[in-house]
XYZ file of C-alpha atoms in Angstrom:
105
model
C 5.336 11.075 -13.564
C 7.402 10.153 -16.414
C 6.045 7.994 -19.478
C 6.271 4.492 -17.901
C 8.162 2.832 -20.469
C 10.923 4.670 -18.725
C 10.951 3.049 -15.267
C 13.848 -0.015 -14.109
C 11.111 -1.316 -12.013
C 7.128 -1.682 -12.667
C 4.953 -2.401 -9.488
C 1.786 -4.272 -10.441
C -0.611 -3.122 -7.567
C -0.886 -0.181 -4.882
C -1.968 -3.299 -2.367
C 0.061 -3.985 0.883
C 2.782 -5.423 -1.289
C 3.034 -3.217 -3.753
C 2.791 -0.211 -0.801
C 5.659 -1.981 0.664
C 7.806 -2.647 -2.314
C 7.699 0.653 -3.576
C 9.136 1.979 -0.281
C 11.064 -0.654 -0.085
C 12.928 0.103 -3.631
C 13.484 3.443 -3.117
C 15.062 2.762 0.118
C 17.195 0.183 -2.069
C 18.017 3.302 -3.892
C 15.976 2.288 -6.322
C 14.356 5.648 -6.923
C 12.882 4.951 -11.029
C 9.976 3.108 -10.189
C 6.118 3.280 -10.904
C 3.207 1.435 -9.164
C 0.355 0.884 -11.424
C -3.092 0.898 -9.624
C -6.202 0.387 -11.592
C -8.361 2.155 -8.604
C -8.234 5.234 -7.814
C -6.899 4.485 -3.924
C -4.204 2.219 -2.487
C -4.741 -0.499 -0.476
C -6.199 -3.347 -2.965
C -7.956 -6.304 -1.119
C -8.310 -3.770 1.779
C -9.973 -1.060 -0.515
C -12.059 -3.886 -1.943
C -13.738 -5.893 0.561
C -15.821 -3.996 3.000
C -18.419 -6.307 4.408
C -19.241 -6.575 7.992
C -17.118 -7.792 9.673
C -14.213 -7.801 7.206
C -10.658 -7.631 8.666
C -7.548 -9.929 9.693
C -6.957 -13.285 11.212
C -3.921 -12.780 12.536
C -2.668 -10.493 14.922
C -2.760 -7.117 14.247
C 1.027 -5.960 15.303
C 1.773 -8.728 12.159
C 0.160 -6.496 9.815
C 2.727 -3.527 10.933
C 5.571 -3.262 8.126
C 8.588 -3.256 10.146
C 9.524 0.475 9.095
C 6.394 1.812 9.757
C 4.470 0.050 13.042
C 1.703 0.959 13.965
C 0.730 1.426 17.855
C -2.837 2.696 16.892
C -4.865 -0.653 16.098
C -8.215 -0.916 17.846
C -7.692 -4.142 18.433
C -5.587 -7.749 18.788
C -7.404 -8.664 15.084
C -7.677 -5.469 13.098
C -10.968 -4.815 10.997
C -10.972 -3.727 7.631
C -11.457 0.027 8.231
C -7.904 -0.105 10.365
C -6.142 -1.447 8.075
C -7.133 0.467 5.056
C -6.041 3.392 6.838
C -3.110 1.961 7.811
C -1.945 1.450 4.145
C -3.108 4.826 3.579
C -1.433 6.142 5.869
C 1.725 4.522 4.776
C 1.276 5.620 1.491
C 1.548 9.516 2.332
C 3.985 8.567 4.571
C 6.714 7.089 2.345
C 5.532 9.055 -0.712
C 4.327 5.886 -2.651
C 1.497 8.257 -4.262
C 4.082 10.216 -6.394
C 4.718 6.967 -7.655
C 1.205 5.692 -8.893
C 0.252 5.630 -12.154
C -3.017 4.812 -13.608
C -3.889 1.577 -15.644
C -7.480 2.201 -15.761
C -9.141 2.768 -19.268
C-alpha cells in the first residue's frame, strides 16, 4: 500500500459500508483508494457485537449487496455469525483487503 496521503479517496471504516464502497469505487474506476480500519478484521458493528443472540431485524436477502447475494443465510433474520462472514467473505472476494490500511496506534 502506498503512503496514504496519496489516495483520491479515503474510506473511514472496513464496516458494511465501507466493504461496499470500496468495491463500489473501484468498479467506478476509481482504483486509488484506501480503507482505514482501526481493527484488525472487516466487518465493524458485525465484528463488534457478539452477544447472544446478536444479528438483523430485517430480512436477511436485504443484507445481500446487490453484486454479491448471498443464497447461503441460515435463516429469514440472519445472526451475527452469518453476517460477519458474509462481509468477510465479500472482502476476499472483491479484494477490499489490499486496500486496508491501519489507523491503529
Amino acid at each position: 500500500m502506498s503512503d496514504p496521503e496519496e489516495f483520491r479517496v479515503v474510506v473511514v471504516g472496513a464496516g458494511l459500508a465501507g466493504v461496499a464502497a470500496a468495491i463500489k469505487l473501484e468498479r467506478a474506476g476509481i482504483d486509488d483508494v484506501v480503507v482505514l480500519e482501526k481493527a484488525e478484521r472487516v466487518g465493524g458493528t458485525w465484528r463488534d457485537n457478539t452477544y447472544p443472540g446478536c444479528g438483523c431485524d430485517i430480512p436477511s436477502n436485504v443484507y445481500s449487496f446487490t453484486f454479491n447475494p448471498n443464497p447461503r443465510w441460515t435463516s429469514t433474520f440472519a445472526l451475527q455469525p452469518d453476517i460477519l462472514d458474509y462481509i468477510e467473505d465479500t472482502a476476499e472476494k472483491f479484494g477490499v483487503y489490499r486496500k486496508i490500511g491501519s489507523v491503529r496506534k
